[in-house]
Amino acid sequence: MGNKELIQKLKDSHHNKVKFAVADIDGILRGKTISKDKFLEAAEGSMGFCDVVFGWDSNDKVYDNVQMTGWHTAYPDARVQLDLSSYRKVPWDGDLPFFLADFSGDELAGKAACPRSLLKRVQQMASDMGFAGVFSEEFEWFNFLGTPHDLAAKNYSELKPISPGMFGYSMLRPSQYQSFFNDLYNDLELFDVPLESIHTETGPGVYEAAIRYDEVLRAADKAVLFKNSVKEIAYRHGIVASFMAKWNEELPGCSGHIHQSLWDRHQKKNLFYSGDPKAPMSPLMESYLAGQLYCMPFLLSMYAPTVNSYKRLREGAWAPITASWGFDNRTVAVRVINGEARTTRLEMRLSGADANPYLAMAASLASGLYGIQQEMKLTIPATGGNEYAQHEREHLPANLMDATQKMKESDVARSLFGDDFVAHFTATREWEWREFMRAVTDWEIKRYFEII
């Protein structure tokens, strides 16, 4: 459907309002419901949207260390553009029309802060090189009984998962909240976020879902919409869904693995597939992988953007701790999945469920393209067994501040994403670390309050 046909369709519809959203630096959807008339006025142009969405953190506390916006600029409007190709209907809200938007047309916000705009630039880089990136993301997340009011009243403690025990791939546990489980699959499909699979993971009340693959920008759109939609659907069932990377030290963390491959521009041929069983990776795939491994320490904060992210990246926790790779190996950072021409791909296992999909996919694709541009060769040997046992390997940065400084000082990061984005993003991560360092945790209280 062309833009004119879509606009006419919505003009003739019975709906008197339209919903749209942008993703902030943390991947949180920030949006509005606007009148149909307002939508029709802005549909093929732009409209103002307060740039504070890039000037505050996930708790709406304004940054004091970013240049793009702040009290010094008085938080003006930036120009937001609706992406009409992202049109959807929200099945759990009366089929209300919904659109994604971004700041690609805004000189400052688009270059410095808008994650979707950044991914569009990396997507264009791939296209200019003759490639189409085909991506998908799979998520793990925990589900708890209650409402946001209940969580606040309990100070986010004594949370009760929807099911007890460790029941990975269970056929029993989904039947406990069957309507919720079925609504996830069915409503997401109606919302054009189709799943390939959904099942329980090991842990109380934890699910895992794999989103159907697509071209990289649409794949990231679907991933961002998936997280928000799961939370909305969960609310309707008296459940709160959490994509926190590690909410409990005794339980597994929540990943956001990114599957990816490069195809020709028309998506007819998988360029990662070699066709040779003795050399299962094409030379292009090897260079792409080499680029990812080389860039990984400098871009880690785009895969692991919160203080909590690094609680998941621990030895023996189903998450990587080194820049490593292997064939069908789940202890490494990048798992090589070789099969038929259609299925040969890489799985980036570094990214957590808490990552911003636009930024994690941008980091994955840009670093792979860097490897191709530099004609890089694989110098890190494949791990054939347990990567955690490779003690001579250098570990990735172990916390958000170290990872942020690594990116801030990196010429590679700046060459891939530009000075404006790197400056803004690293400042927001430094802010996140400062906020954490001010906090007095339960661990400190229990450890020091009486005995010290």
Short mmCIF file of C-alpha atoms in Angstrom, two decimals:
data_model
loop_
_atom_site.label_atom_id
_atom_site.label_comp_id
_atom_site.label_asym_id
_atom_site.label_seq_id
_atom_site.Cartn_x
_atom_site.Cartn_y
_atom_site.Cartn_z
CA MET A 1 0.00 0.00 0.00
CA GLY A 2 1.44 3.37 -0.98
CA ASN A 3 1.51 6.37 1.33
CA LYS A 4 -1.38 8.13 -0.42
CA GLU A 5 -3.57 5.02 -0.24
CA LEU A 6 -2.71 4.53 3.44
CA ILE A 7 -3.46 8.14 4.32
CA GLN A 8 -6.79 7.93 2.50
CA LYS A 9 -7.60 4.67 4.27
CA LEU A 10 -7.02 6.22 7.68
CA LYS A 11 -8.89 9.36 6.66
CA ASP A 12 -11.92 7.23 5.82
CA SER A 13 -11.65 5.00 8.90
CA HIS A 14 -13.88 5.25 11.96
CA HIS A 15 -10.91 5.96 14.22
CA ASN A 16 -10.64 9.53 15.49
CA LYS A 17 -7.10 9.16 16.82
CA VAL A 18 -3.73 7.64 16.01
CA LYS A 19 -0.91 6.44 18.27
CA PHE A 20 2.79 6.84 17.50
CA ALA A 21 6.05 6.34 19.40
CA VAL A 22 9.79 6.95 19.23
CA ALA A 23 12.51 4.97 20.97
CA ASP A 24 14.76 6.84 23.40
CA ILE A 25 18.42 6.07 24.06
CA ASP A 26 17.46 3.17 26.37
CA GLY A 27 15.08 1.66 23.82
CA ILE A 28 12.02 2.74 25.80
CA LEU A 29 9.06 3.75 23.63
CA ARG A 30 7.96 7.34 24.25
CA GLY A 31 4.87 8.40 22.35
CA LYS A 32 1.58 10.19 22.00
CA THR A 33 -1.99 9.61 20.94
CA ILE A 34 -2.94 12.35 18.48
CA SER A 35 -6.12 13.30 16.69
CA LYS A 36 -6.72 12.05 13.19
CA ASP A 37 -6.55 15.63 11.94
CA LYS A 38 -3.13 16.13 13.54
CA PHE A 39 -1.94 12.88 11.98
CA LEU A 40 -3.15 13.91 8.52
CA GLU A 41 -1.36 17.26 8.82
CA ALA A 42 1.96 15.61 9.73
CA ALA A 43 1.76 12.32 7.84
CA GLU A 44 4.06 13.28 4.98
CA GLY A 45 6.04 15.95 6.79
CA SER A 46 7.16 16.32 10.38
CA MET A 47 5.97 17.61 13.72
CA GLY A 48 7.52 18.90 16.89
CA PHE A 49 8.39 16.51 19.74
CA CYS A 50 10.15 17.68 22.89
CA ASP A 51 13.79 16.64 22.73
CA VAL A 52 13.77 15.89 26.47
CA VAL A 53 13.20 12.28 25.40
CA PHE A 54 16.96 12.28 24.73
CA GLY A 55 17.72 14.49 27.73
CA TRP A 56 16.57 12.26 30.56
CA ASP A 57 17.20 8.75 31.80
CA SER A 58 14.88 5.75 32.08
CA ASN A 59 13.36 7.28 35.23
CA ASP A 60 12.77 10.72 33.67
CA LYS A 61 15.61 12.33 35.63
CA VAL A 62 17.31 14.91 33.41
CA TYR A 63 20.99 14.48 32.52
CA ASP A 64 23.38 17.21 33.63
CA ASN A 65 26.25 16.12 31.38
CA VAL A 66 24.96 16.04 27.79
CA GLN A 67 25.39 18.81 25.23
CA MET A 68 22.59 18.01 22.81
CA THR A 69 19.81 19.21 25.07
CA GLY A 70 19.25 20.35 28.64
CA TRP A 71 18.42 23.39 30.69
CA HIS A 72 21.04 25.24 28.64
CA THR A 73 18.95 24.71 25.46
CA ALA A 74 15.57 24.98 27.27
CA TYR A 75 14.44 21.61 25.86
CA PRO A 76 13.06 22.72 22.48
CA ASP A 77 11.08 20.62 20.02
CA ALA A 78 12.98 18.41 17.62
CA ARG A 79 11.45 17.40 14.30
CA VAL A 80 9.96 13.92 14.37
CA GLN A 81 8.86 12.08 11.23
CA LEU A 82 6.30 9.31 11.12
CA ASP A 83 7.41 6.21 9.22
CA LEU A 84 4.26 5.33 7.30
CA SER A 85 5.72 1.95 6.34
CA SER A 86 5.60 0.98 10.03
CA TYR A 87 1.78 1.15 10.09
CA ARG A 88 0.13 -1.37 12.39
CA LYS A 89 -3.14 -1.85 14.21
CA VAL A 90 -3.08 -2.51 17.95
CA PRO A 91 -5.28 -5.61 18.38
CA TRP A 92 -5.68 -5.18 22.16
CA ASP A 93 -6.74 -1.53 21.74
CA GLY A 94 -9.59 -1.70 19.26
CA ASP A 95 -7.25 -1.93 16.24
CA LEU A 96 -6.08 1.62 16.89
CA PRO A 97 -3.68 2.76 14.12
CA PHE A 98 -0.06 2.82 15.28
CA PHE A 99 3.18 4.14 13.77
CA LEU A 100 6.82 4.29 14.70
CA ALA A 101 8.66 7.56 14.22
CA ASP A 102 12.22 8.84 14.41
CA PHE A 103 14.31 12.00 14.15
CA SER A 104 16.21 11.19 10.97
CA GLY A 105 15.29 14.58 9.51
CA ASP A 106 16.47 16.53 12.54
CA GLU A 107 20.08 17.68 12.13
CA LEU A 108 20.96 17.45 15.84
CA ALA A 109 18.72 14.78 17.36
CA GLY A 110 19.04 12.49 14.35
CA LYS A 111 22.84 12.43 14.44
CA ALA A 112 23.48 12.62 18.16
CA ALA A 113 20.78 10.70 19.95
CA CYS A 114 18.09 8.94 17.91
CA PRO A 115 18.78 5.17 17.95
CA ARG A 116 16.49 4.37 15.02
CA SER A 117 18.17 7.06 12.93
CA LEU A 118 21.56 5.56 13.75
CA LEU A 119 20.48 2.11 12.60
CA LYS A 120 19.09 3.60 9.38
CA ARG A 121 22.52 5.07 8.65
CA VAL A 122 24.21 1.71 9.26
CA GLN A 123 21.57 0.02 7.10
CA GLN A 124 22.38 2.48 4.31
CA MET A 125 26.08 1.70 4.72
CA ALA A 126 25.30 -1.99 4.15
CA SER A 127 23.16 -1.17 1.12
CA ASP A 128 25.91 0.99 -0.37
CA MET A 129 28.22 -2.03 -0.06
CA GLY A 130 25.67 -4.19 -1.89
CA PHE A 131 24.33 -6.02 1.17
CA ALA A 132 21.02 -6.51 2.95
CA GLY A 133 21.26 -7.37 6.63
CA VAL A 134 18.74 -10.00 7.71
CA PHE A 135 18.30 -10.01 11.49
CA SER A 136 16.10 -11.34 14.26
CA GLU A 137 16.17 -11.17 18.03
CA GLU A 138 15.15 -13.65 20.68
CA PHE A 139 14.30 -12.57 24.21
CA GLU A 140 14.13 -14.15 27.63
CA TRP A 141 12.08 -12.40 30.31
CA PHE A 142 10.49 -13.08 33.70
CA ASN A 143 6.79 -12.75 34.46
CA PHE A 144 5.47 -11.82 37.91
CA LEU A 145 2.01 -11.75 39.45
CA GLY A 146 0.70 -8.30 40.29
CA THR A 147 0.51 -4.76 39.02
CA PRO A 148 2.93 -1.82 38.94
CA HIS A 149 1.20 -0.57 42.11
CA ASP A 150 1.93 -3.88 43.81
CA LEU A 151 5.60 -3.68 42.83
CA ALA A 152 5.93 -0.15 44.17
CA ALA A 153 4.09 -1.03 47.40
CA LYS A 154 6.48 -3.96 47.98
CA ASN A 155 9.53 -1.87 47.03
CA TYR A 156 10.23 -4.35 44.22
CA SER A 157 10.88 -7.15 46.70
CA GLU A 158 9.11 -10.42 47.49
CA LEU A 159 8.09 -10.77 43.86
CA LYS A 160 6.08 -13.86 42.98
CA PRO A 161 6.75 -15.39 39.54
CA ILE A 162 3.75 -16.79 37.69
CA SER A 163 5.11 -20.32 38.17
CA PRO A 164 7.59 -21.92 40.59
CA GLY A 165 10.63 -24.05 39.88
CA MET A 166 13.02 -24.60 37.00
CA PHE A 167 10.90 -25.76 34.07
CA GLY A 168 12.75 -25.14 30.80
CA TYR A 169 10.84 -26.21 27.68
CA SER A 170 7.95 -27.24 29.88
CA MET A 171 4.67 -28.44 28.40
CA LEU A 172 3.00 -27.99 31.78
CA ARG A 173 3.85 -24.49 32.93
CA PRO A 174 2.31 -22.55 29.99
CA SER A 175 -1.04 -24.15 30.79
CA GLN A 176 -1.13 -22.32 34.15
CA TYR A 177 -1.67 -18.98 32.43
CA GLN A 178 -2.73 -20.34 29.08
CA SER A 179 -4.71 -17.29 27.97
CA PHE A 180 -1.68 -15.06 28.58
CA PHE A 181 0.62 -17.46 26.75
CA ASN A 182 -1.76 -17.72 23.78
CA ASP A 183 -2.43 -13.98 23.68
CA LEU A 184 1.30 -13.34 23.42
CA TYR A 185 1.59 -15.48 20.32
CA ASN A 186 -1.67 -14.50 18.65
CA ASP A 187 -1.79 -10.77 19.43
CA LEU A 188 1.84 -10.25 18.45
CA GLU A 189 1.16 -11.88 15.10
CA LEU A 190 -1.82 -9.56 14.55
CA PHE A 191 0.46 -6.66 15.48
CA ASP A 192 2.95 -7.67 12.76
CA VAL A 193 5.52 -8.93 15.26
CA PRO A 194 5.27 -12.62 14.32
CA LEU A 195 7.05 -15.18 16.49
CA GLU A 196 8.88 -18.26 15.30
CA SER A 197 8.55 -19.89 18.72
CA ILE A 198 7.74 -19.29 22.37
CA HIS A 199 8.46 -21.56 25.33
CA THR A 200 9.41 -21.58 28.99
CA GLU A 201 13.08 -21.16 29.86
CA THR A 202 14.81 -22.51 32.93
CA GLY A 203 13.76 -20.41 35.90
CA PRO A 204 10.50 -19.57 37.70
CA GLY A 205 8.06 -17.76 35.44
CA VAL A 206 10.52 -17.15 32.60
CA TYR A 207 9.62 -17.32 28.91
CA GLU A 208 11.70 -17.17 25.77
CA ALA A 209 10.43 -16.06 22.36
CA ALA A 210 12.14 -15.85 18.98
CA ILE A 211 10.88 -13.18 16.59
CA ARG A 212 10.63 -14.02 12.89
CA TYR A 213 13.61 -12.67 10.92
CA ASP A 214 13.41 -9.60 8.66
CA GLU A 215 15.51 -6.85 7.10
CA VAL A 216 17.55 -5.22 9.87
CA LEU A 217 15.51 -2.05 10.47
CA ARG A 218 12.21 -3.90 10.48
CA ALA A 219 13.77 -6.55 12.72
CA ALA A 220 14.80 -3.89 15.22
CA ASP A 221 11.35 -2.27 15.01
CA LYS A 222 9.79 -5.64 15.82
CA ALA A 223 12.16 -6.21 18.73
CA VAL A 224 11.39 -2.82 20.29
CA LEU A 225 7.67 -3.32 19.75
CA PHE A 226 7.89 -6.86 21.15
CA LYS A 227 9.21 -5.70 24.51
CA ASN A 228 6.60 -2.96 24.90
CA SER A 229 3.78 -5.19 23.65
CA VAL A 230 4.63 -8.05 26.00
CA LYS A 231 4.38 -5.63 28.91
CA GLU A 232 1.02 -4.28 27.71
CA ILE A 233 -0.41 -7.76 27.14
CA ALA A 234 0.90 -8.89 30.53
CA TYR A 235 -0.86 -5.98 32.28
CA ARG A 236 -4.15 -7.21 30.85
CA HIS A 237 -3.62 -10.53 32.65
CA GLY A 238 -2.55 -9.13 36.02
CA ILE A 239 1.11 -9.84 35.23
CA VAL A 240 4.21 -7.67 35.15
CA ALA A 241 6.88 -8.65 32.61
CA SER A 242 10.54 -7.80 33.28
CA PHE A 243 13.35 -7.68 30.72
CA MET A 244 15.96 -6.84 33.36
CA ALA A 245 19.22 -8.61 32.53
CA LYS A 246 19.68 -10.19 35.98
CA TRP A 247 17.01 -9.68 38.60
CA ASN A 248 18.16 -12.44 40.95
CA GLU A 249 21.74 -13.56 41.55
CA GLU A 250 20.67 -17.19 42.00
CA LEU A 251 18.75 -17.42 38.73
CA PRO A 252 19.81 -17.27 35.06
CA GLY A 253 19.94 -13.88 33.38
CA CYS A 254 17.82 -12.70 30.46
CA SER A 255 19.42 -12.57 27.04
CA GLY A 256 18.53 -10.75 23.86
CA HIS A 257 20.49 -12.81 21.33
CA ILE A 258 20.73 -11.33 17.83
CA HIS A 259 20.72 -13.64 14.80
CA GLN A 260 22.10 -12.13 11.62
CA SER A 261 23.33 -12.77 8.11
CA LEU A 262 24.21 -10.74 5.03
CA TRP A 263 22.32 -11.31 1.80
CA ASP A 264 22.54 -9.76 -1.63
CA ARG A 265 20.61 -6.54 -2.09
CA HIS A 266 17.50 -8.41 -3.31
CA GLN A 267 17.66 -10.95 -0.45
CA LYS A 268 17.90 -13.87 -2.84
CA LYS A 269 21.30 -15.25 -1.77
CA ASN A 270 22.76 -15.74 1.69
CA LEU A 271 26.32 -14.42 1.37
CA PHE A 272 27.42 -16.17 4.59
CA TYR A 273 26.81 -19.60 3.05
CA SER A 274 29.89 -21.15 1.45
CA GLY A 275 28.37 -24.33 0.00
CA ASP A 276 31.55 -26.17 1.06
CA PRO A 277 31.16 -28.56 4.03
CA LYS A 278 34.94 -28.42 4.60
CA ALA A 279 34.92 -24.62 4.80
CA PRO A 280 31.45 -23.84 6.17
CA MET A 281 31.93 -20.06 6.41
CA SER A 282 32.28 -17.92 3.31
CA PRO A 283 35.27 -15.52 3.27
CA LEU A 284 32.76 -12.67 3.64
CA MET A 285 31.30 -14.28 6.75
CA GLU A 286 34.77 -14.72 8.23
CA SER A 287 35.64 -11.05 7.72
CA TYR A 288 32.27 -10.00 9.16
CA LEU A 289 32.88 -12.16 12.24
CA ALA A 290 36.46 -10.90 12.59
CA GLY A 291 35.17 -7.33 12.57
CA GLN A 292 32.65 -8.10 15.28
CA LEU A 293 35.27 -9.68 17.51
CA TYR A 294 37.71 -6.81 16.98
CA CYS A 295 35.12 -4.11 17.71
CA MET A 296 33.42 -5.95 20.59
CA PRO A 297 35.39 -4.42 23.51
CA PHE A 298 34.84 -0.90 22.12
CA LEU A 299 31.08 -1.35 21.55
CA LEU A 300 30.23 -3.45 24.60
CA SER A 301 28.12 -0.72 26.21
CA MET A 302 25.78 -0.80 23.20
CA TYR A 303 25.09 -4.49 23.90
CA ALA A 304 25.20 -4.14 27.70
CA PRO A 305 23.96 -0.61 28.46
CA THR A 306 22.94 -0.81 32.13
CA VAL A 307 24.74 -1.35 35.42
CA ASN A 308 22.77 -4.57 35.80
CA SER A 309 23.85 -5.87 32.35
CA TYR A 310 27.21 -6.93 33.74
CA LYS A 311 25.67 -9.12 36.46
CA ARG A 312 24.55 -11.37 33.60
CA LEU A 313 27.97 -11.47 31.91
CA ARG A 314 29.52 -13.91 34.35
CA GLU A 315 31.41 -17.17 34.01
CA GLY A 316 29.14 -20.21 33.74
CA ALA A 317 26.00 -18.11 33.39
CA TRP A 318 25.12 -18.88 29.74
CA ALA A 319 26.56 -15.51 28.75
CA PRO A 320 29.96 -14.59 27.25
CA ILE A 321 32.87 -12.98 29.09
CA THR A 322 35.40 -12.82 26.22
CA ALA A 323 35.50 -11.78 22.56
CA SER A 324 35.18 -15.36 21.34
CA TRP A 325 33.45 -17.53 18.77
CA GLY A 326 32.72 -21.16 17.98
CA PHE A 327 30.63 -23.50 15.89
CA ASP A 328 27.29 -24.14 17.62
CA ASN A 329 28.89 -23.21 20.95
CA ARG A 330 26.79 -21.52 23.63
CA THR A 331 29.72 -20.50 25.85
CA VAL A 332 31.13 -17.95 23.39
CA ALA A 333 30.18 -14.41 22.37
CA VAL A 334 29.35 -15.25 18.75
CA ARG A 335 27.89 -18.63 17.87
CA VAL A 336 28.33 -19.73 14.25
CA ILE A 337 25.26 -21.61 13.01
CA ASN A 338 26.00 -23.50 9.82
CA GLY A 339 23.32 -25.28 7.93
CA GLU A 340 21.52 -24.81 4.66
CA ALA A 341 21.84 -21.76 2.49
CA ARG A 342 18.77 -20.25 4.10
CA THR A 343 19.81 -20.78 7.74
CA THR A 344 23.56 -20.09 7.90
CA ARG A 345 24.02 -17.16 10.28
CA LEU A 346 25.73 -15.73 13.34
CA GLU A 347 24.18 -15.47 16.80
CA MET A 348 25.47 -12.54 18.84
CA ARG A 349 25.08 -13.82 22.41
CA LEU A 350 26.52 -10.76 24.12
CA SER A 351 23.34 -8.67 24.03
CA GLY A 352 20.99 -8.83 27.00
CA ALA A 353 17.23 -8.44 27.09
CA ASP A 354 17.81 -4.97 28.56
CA ALA A 355 19.66 -3.67 25.50
CA ASN A 356 18.17 -1.19 23.04
CA PRO A 357 17.59 -3.35 19.92
CA TYR A 358 18.36 -0.45 17.57
CA LEU A 359 21.76 0.11 19.17
CA ALA A 360 22.63 -3.57 19.61
CA MET A 361 21.81 -4.31 15.97
CA ALA A 362 23.64 -1.19 14.82
CA ALA A 363 26.72 -2.33 16.73
CA SER A 364 26.48 -5.85 15.29
CA LEU A 365 26.02 -4.79 11.69
CA ALA A 366 28.47 -1.87 11.72
CA SER A 367 31.26 -3.91 13.28
CA GLY A 368 30.71 -6.74 10.79
CA LEU A 369 30.81 -4.31 7.88
CA TYR A 370 33.99 -2.82 9.34
CA GLY A 371 35.58 -6.26 9.18
CA ILE A 372 34.61 -6.58 5.52
CA GLN A 373 35.86 -3.09 4.66
CA GLN A 374 39.19 -3.79 6.36
CA GLU A 375 39.39 -7.28 4.80
CA MET A 376 39.99 -8.68 8.27
CA LYS A 377 40.97 -12.28 8.87
CA LEU A 378 39.99 -14.44 11.81
CA THR A 379 42.94 -14.39 14.20
CA ILE A 380 41.06 -15.68 17.24
CA PRO A 381 40.72 -19.48 17.08
CA ALA A 382 37.33 -21.10 17.40
CA THR A 383 36.47 -22.43 20.85
CA GLY A 384 35.65 -26.10 20.58
CA GLY A 385 34.51 -26.68 24.15
CA ASN A 386 34.07 -24.57 27.27
CA GLU A 387 35.16 -20.97 26.66
CA TYR A 388 34.93 -20.29 30.40
CA ALA A 389 37.93 -22.62 30.85
CA GLN A 390 40.11 -20.51 28.53
CA HIS A 391 41.69 -18.52 31.36
CA GLU A 392 44.43 -17.02 29.21
CA ARG A 393 41.87 -15.06 27.15
CA GLU A 394 41.45 -11.38 27.92
CA HIS A 395 38.05 -10.65 29.44
CA LEU A 396 35.69 -7.99 28.17
CA PRO A 397 35.18 -4.91 30.40
CA ALA A 398 33.52 -6.06 33.61
CA ASN A 399 31.27 -3.09 34.38
CA LEU A 400 29.42 -0.28 32.66
CA MET A 401 31.94 2.43 33.49
CA ASP A 402 34.90 0.51 32.09
CA ALA A 403 32.94 -0.39 28.95
CA THR A 404 31.83 3.22 28.50
CA GLN A 405 35.36 4.59 28.79
CA LYS A 406 36.56 2.00 26.29
CA MET A 407 33.97 3.28 23.80
CA LYS A 408 34.56 6.95 24.61
CA GLU A 409 38.27 6.62 23.81
CA SER A 410 37.75 4.48 20.71
CA ASP A 411 38.53 5.81 17.25
CA VAL A 412 36.69 2.79 15.83
CA ALA A 413 33.42 3.70 17.55
CA ARG A 414 33.67 7.28 16.29
CA SER A 415 34.45 6.18 12.75
CA LEU A 416 31.41 3.90 12.74
CA PHE A 417 28.84 6.13 14.44
CA GLY A 418 30.21 9.68 14.43
CA ASP A 419 31.51 11.95 17.18
CA ASP A 420 28.05 13.34 18.05
CA PHE A 421 26.48 9.98 18.82
CA VAL A 422 29.49 8.61 20.72
CA ALA A 423 29.71 11.76 22.84
CA HIS A 424 26.00 11.72 23.68
CA PHE A 425 25.67 7.99 24.28
CA THR A 426 28.76 7.66 26.47
CA ALA A 427 27.67 10.69 28.51
CA THR A 428 24.34 8.98 29.22
CA ARG A 429 26.16 5.83 30.34
CA GLU A 430 28.47 7.85 32.58
CA TRP A 431 25.36 9.40 34.11
CA GLU A 432 23.90 5.92 34.66
CA TRP A 433 27.05 4.85 36.49
CA ARG A 434 27.07 8.01 38.63
CA GLU A 435 23.46 7.40 39.64
CA PHE A 436 24.36 3.85 40.64
CA MET A 437 27.38 4.94 42.67
CA ARG A 438 25.18 7.29 44.71
CA ALA A 439 22.80 4.52 45.71
CA VAL A 440 23.05 2.56 48.96
CA THR A 441 22.15 -1.02 48.13
CA ASP A 442 20.51 -3.76 50.19
CA TRP A 443 23.78 -5.69 49.94
CA GLU A 444 25.67 -2.86 51.66
CA ILE A 445 23.08 -2.51 54.39
CA LYS A 446 23.10 -6.24 55.17
CA ARG A 447 26.88 -6.49 55.01
CA TYR A 448 27.97 -3.40 56.95
CA PHE A 449 25.10 -1.99 59.02
CA GLU A 450 25.79 -3.85 62.25
CA ILE A 451 29.10 -5.65 61.96
CA ILE A 452 31.55 -3.13 60.57
#
